[in-house]
PDB file of C-alpha atoms in Angstrom:
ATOM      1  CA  UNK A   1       9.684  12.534  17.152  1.00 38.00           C
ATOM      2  CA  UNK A   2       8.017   8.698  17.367  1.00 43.00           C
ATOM      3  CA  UNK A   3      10.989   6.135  17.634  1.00 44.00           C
ATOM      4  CA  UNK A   4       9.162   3.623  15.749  1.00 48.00           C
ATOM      5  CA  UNK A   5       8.759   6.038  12.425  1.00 48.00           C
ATOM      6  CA  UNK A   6      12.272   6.846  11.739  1.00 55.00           C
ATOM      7  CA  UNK A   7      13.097   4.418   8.800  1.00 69.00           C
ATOM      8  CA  UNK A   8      15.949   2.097   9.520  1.00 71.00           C
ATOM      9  CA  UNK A   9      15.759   0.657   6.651  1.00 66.00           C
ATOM     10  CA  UNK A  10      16.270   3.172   4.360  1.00 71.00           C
ATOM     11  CA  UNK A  11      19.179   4.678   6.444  1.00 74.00           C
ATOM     12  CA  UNK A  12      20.910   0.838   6.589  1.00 70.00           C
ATOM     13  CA  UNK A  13      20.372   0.701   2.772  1.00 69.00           C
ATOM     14  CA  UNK A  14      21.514   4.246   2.562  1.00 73.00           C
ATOM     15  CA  UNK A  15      25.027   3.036   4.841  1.00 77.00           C
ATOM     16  CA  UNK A  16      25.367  -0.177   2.536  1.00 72.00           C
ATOM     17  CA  UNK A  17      25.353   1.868  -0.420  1.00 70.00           C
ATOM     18  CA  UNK A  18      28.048   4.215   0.854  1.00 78.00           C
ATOM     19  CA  UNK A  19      29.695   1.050   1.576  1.00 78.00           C
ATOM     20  CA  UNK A  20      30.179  -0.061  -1.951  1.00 75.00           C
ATOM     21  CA  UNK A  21      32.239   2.150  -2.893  1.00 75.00           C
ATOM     22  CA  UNK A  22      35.388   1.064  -0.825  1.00 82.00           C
ATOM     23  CA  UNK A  23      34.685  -2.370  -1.098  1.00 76.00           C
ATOM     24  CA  UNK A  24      34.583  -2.000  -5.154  1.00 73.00           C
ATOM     25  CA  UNK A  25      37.834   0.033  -4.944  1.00 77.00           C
ATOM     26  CA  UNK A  26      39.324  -2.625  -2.327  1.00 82.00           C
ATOM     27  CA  UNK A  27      38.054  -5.201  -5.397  1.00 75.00           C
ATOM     28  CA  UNK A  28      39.293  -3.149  -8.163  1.00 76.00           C
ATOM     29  CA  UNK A  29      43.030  -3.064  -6.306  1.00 79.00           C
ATOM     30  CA  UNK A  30      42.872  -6.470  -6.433  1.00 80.00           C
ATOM     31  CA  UNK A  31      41.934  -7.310  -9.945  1.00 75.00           C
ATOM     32  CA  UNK A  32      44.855  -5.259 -11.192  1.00 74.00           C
ATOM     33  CA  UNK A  33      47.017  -7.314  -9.220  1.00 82.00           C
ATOM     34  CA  UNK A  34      45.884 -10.552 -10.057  1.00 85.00           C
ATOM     35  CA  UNK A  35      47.171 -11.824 -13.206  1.00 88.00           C
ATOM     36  CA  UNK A  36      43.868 -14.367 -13.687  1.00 88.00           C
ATOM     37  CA  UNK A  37      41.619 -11.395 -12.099  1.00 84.00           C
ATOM     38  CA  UNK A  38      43.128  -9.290 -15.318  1.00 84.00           C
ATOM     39  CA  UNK A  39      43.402 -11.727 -17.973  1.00 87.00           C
ATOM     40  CA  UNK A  40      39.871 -12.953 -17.386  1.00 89.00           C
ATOM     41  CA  UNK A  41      37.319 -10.454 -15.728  1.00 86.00           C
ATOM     42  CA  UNK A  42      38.790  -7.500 -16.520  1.00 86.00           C
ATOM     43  CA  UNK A  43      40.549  -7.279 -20.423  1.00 90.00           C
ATOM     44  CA  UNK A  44      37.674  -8.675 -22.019  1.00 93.00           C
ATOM     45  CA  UNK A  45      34.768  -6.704 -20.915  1.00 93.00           C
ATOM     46  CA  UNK A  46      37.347  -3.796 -21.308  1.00 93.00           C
ATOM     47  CA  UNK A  47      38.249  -4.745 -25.121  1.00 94.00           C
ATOM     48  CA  UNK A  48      34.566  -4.682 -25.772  1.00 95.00           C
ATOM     49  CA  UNK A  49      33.781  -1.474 -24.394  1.00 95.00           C
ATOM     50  CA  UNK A  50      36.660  -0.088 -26.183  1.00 95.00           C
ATOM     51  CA  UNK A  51      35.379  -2.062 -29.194  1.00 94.00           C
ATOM     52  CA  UNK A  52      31.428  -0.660 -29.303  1.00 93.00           C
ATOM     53  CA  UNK A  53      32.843   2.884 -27.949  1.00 93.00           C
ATOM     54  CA  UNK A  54      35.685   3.346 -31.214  1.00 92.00           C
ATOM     55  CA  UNK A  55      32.995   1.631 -33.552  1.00 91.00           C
ATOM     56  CA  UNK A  56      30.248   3.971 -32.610  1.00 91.00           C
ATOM     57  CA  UNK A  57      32.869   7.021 -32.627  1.00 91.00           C
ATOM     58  CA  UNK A  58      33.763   6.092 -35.929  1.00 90.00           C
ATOM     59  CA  UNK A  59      30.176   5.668 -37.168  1.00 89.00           C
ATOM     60  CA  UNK A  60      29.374   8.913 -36.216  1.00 90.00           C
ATOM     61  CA  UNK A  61      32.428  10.532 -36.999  1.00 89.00           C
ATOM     62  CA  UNK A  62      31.117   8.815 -41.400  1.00 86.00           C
ATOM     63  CA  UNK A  63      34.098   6.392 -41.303  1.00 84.00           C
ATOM     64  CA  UNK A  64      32.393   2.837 -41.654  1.00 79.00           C
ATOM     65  CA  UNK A  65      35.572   0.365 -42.579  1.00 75.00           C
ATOM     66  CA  UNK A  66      38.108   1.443 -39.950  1.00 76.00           C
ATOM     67  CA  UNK A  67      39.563  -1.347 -38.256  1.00 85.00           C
ATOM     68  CA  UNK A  68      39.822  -0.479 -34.105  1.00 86.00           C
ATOM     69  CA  UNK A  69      43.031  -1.903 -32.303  1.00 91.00           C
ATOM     70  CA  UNK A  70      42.669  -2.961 -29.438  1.00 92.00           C
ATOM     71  CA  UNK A  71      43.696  -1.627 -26.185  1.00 93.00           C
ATOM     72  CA  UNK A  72      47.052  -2.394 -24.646  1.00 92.00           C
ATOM     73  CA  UNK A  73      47.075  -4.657 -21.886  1.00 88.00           C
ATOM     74  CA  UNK A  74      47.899  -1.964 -19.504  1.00 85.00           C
ATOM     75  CA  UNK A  75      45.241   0.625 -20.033  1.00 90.00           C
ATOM     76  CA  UNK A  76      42.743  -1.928 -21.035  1.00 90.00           C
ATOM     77  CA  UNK A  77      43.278  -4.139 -16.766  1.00 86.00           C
ATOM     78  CA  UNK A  78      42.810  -0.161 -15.920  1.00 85.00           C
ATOM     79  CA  UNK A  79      39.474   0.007 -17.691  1.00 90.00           C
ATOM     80  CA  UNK A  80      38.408  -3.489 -16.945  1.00 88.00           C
ATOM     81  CA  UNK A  81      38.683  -2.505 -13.366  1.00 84.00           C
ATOM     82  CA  UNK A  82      37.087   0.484 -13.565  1.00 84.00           C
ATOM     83  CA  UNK A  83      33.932  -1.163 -15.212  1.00 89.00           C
ATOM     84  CA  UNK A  84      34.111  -3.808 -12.257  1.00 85.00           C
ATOM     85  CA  UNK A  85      33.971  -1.137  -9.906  1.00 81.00           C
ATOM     86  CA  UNK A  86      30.989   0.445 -11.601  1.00 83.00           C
ATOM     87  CA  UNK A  87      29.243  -2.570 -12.583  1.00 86.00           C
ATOM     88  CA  UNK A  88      29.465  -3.645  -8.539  1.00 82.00           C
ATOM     89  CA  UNK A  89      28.427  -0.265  -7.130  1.00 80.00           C
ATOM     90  CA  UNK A  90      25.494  -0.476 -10.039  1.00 85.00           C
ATOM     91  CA  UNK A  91      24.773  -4.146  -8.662  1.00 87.00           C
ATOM     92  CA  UNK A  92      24.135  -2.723  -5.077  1.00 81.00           C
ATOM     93  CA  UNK A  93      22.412   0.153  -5.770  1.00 78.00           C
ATOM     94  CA  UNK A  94      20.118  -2.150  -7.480  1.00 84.00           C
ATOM     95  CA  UNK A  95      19.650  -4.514  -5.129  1.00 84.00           C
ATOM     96  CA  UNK A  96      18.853  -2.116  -2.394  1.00 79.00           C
ATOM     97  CA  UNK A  97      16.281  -0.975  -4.407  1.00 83.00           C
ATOM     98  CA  UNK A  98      14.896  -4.408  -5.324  1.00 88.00           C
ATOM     99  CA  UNK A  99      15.018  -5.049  -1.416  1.00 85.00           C
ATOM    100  CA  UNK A 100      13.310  -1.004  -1.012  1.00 82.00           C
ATOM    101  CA  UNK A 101      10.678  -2.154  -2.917  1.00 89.00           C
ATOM    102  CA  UNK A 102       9.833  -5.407  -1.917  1.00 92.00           C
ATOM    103  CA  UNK A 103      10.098  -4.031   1.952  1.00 87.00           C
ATOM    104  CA  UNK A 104       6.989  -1.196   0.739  1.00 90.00           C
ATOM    105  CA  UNK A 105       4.899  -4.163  -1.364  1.00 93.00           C
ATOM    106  CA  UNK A 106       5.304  -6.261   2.065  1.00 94.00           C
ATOM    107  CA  UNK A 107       4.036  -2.874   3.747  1.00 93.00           C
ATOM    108  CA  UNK A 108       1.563  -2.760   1.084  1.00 95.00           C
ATOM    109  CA  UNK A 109      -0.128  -6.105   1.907  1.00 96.00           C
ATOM    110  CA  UNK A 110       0.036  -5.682   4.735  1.00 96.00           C
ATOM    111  CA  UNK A 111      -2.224  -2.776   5.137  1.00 96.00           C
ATOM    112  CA  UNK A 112      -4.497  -4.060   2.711  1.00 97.00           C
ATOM    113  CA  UNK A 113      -5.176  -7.271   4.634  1.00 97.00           C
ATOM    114  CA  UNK A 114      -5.898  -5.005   7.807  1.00 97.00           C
ATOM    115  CA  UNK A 115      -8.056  -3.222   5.531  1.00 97.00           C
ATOM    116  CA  UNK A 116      -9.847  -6.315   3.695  1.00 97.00           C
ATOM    117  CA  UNK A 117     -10.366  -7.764   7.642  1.00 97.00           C
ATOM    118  CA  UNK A 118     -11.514  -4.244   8.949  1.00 97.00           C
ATOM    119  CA  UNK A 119     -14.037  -4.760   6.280  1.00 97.00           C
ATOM    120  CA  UNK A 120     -15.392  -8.367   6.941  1.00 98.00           C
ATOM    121  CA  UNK A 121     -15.451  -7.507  10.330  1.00 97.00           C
ATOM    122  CA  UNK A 122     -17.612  -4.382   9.608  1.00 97.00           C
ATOM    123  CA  UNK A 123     -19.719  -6.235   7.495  1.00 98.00           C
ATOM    124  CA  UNK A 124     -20.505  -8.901  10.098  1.00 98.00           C
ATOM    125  CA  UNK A 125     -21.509  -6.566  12.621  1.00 98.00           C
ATOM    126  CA  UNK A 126     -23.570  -4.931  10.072  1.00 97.00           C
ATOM    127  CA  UNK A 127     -25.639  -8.735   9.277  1.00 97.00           C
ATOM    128  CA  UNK A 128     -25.889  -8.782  13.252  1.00 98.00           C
ATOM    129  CA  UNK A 129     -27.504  -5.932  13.669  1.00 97.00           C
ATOM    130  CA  UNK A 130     -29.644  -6.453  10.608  1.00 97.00           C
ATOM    131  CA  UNK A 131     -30.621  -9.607  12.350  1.00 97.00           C
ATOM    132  CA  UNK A 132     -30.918  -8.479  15.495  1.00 98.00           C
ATOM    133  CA  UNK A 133     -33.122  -5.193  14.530  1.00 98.00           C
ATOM    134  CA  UNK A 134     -35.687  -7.917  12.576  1.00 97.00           C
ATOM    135  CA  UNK A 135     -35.908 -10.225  15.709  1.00 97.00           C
ATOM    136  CA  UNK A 136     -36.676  -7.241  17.429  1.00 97.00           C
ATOM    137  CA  UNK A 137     -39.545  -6.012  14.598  1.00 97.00           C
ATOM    138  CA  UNK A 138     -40.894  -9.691  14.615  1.00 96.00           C
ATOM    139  CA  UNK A 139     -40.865  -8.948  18.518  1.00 97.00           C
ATOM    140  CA  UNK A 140     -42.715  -5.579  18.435  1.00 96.00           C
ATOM    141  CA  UNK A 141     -44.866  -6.770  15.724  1.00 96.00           C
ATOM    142  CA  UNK A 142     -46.608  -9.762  18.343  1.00 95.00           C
ATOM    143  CA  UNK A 143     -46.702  -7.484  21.236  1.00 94.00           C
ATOM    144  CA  UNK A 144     -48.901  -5.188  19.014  1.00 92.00           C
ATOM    145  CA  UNK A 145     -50.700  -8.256  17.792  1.00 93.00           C
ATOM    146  CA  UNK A 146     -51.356  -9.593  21.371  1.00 91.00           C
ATOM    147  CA  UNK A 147     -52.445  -5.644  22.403  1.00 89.00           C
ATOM    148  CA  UNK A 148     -55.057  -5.681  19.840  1.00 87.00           C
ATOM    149  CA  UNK A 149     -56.348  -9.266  20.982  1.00 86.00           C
ATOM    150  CA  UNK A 150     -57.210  -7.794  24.353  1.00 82.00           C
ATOM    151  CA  UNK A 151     -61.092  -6.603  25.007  1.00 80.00           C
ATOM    152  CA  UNK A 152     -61.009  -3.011  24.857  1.00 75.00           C
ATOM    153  CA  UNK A 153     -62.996  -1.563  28.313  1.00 77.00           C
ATOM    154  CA  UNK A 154     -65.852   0.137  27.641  1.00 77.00           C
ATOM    155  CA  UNK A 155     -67.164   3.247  30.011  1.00 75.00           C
ATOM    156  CA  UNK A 156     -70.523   3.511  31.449  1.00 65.00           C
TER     157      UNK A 156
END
């Protein structure tokens, strides 16, 4: 196996991604302990979920007037943080992919630049040679002229 094609990249995005998950738990500890983690990041994106989850339910379910309640503060810091965590692991996994694929467009390019100079270069030798095979017809072409100029020798 060739050192140079084992992708390190992928297996370093692969590592950070594995990563997230601790660090969003280690996060999601901490917003349930902090009282300005909870009361501001965490209740109200929780409250709305709840909100669009019980309206939908109850759409579904026919009943169109039902007023939802709102979580208590409790289960809702519980849900908030769980959201967090998702929303962060969702965040990395999406910028490892953003960073996946701007690593193969860079890739991309870059082959297609060794192509597009491949090219030129091919198509300079091939004006060379074009020149170089005329000069050598407008060559051939005098010494045939100047054989012809000569006195043929007759026999007697």
């Amino acid at each position: 196996m060739v050192v140079g094609a084992f992708p390190i990249a992928k297996l370093l995005y692969l590592g950070v991604r594995q990563m997230s998950k601790p660090v969003a738990n280690r996060i999601k500890a901490g917003a349930r302990r902090s009282e300005f983690f909870k009361t501001y990041i965490c209740l109200p994106p929780a409250q709305l979920y709840h909100w669009i989850e019980m309206r939908t339910k109850m759409r579904i379910m026919g009943f169109r007037g039902a007023t939802i309640k709102p979580l208590n503060e409790e289960a809702a810091a519980e849900l908030g943080a769980e959201l967090l965590g998702e929303a962060i692991i969702f965040l990395i996994g999406g910028g490892c992919m953003v960073l996946e694929y701007s690593r193969q467009a860079a890739n991309s390019r870059r082959k297609e630049e060794e192509l597009n100079e491949t090219l030129i270069s091919l198509q300079t030798q091939l004006a060379e040679l074009s020149l170089t095979t005329e000069t050598l017809s407008a060559q051939l072409r005098e010494v045939n002229r100047q054989m012809l100029s000569f006195p043929v020798p007759t026999k007697k």
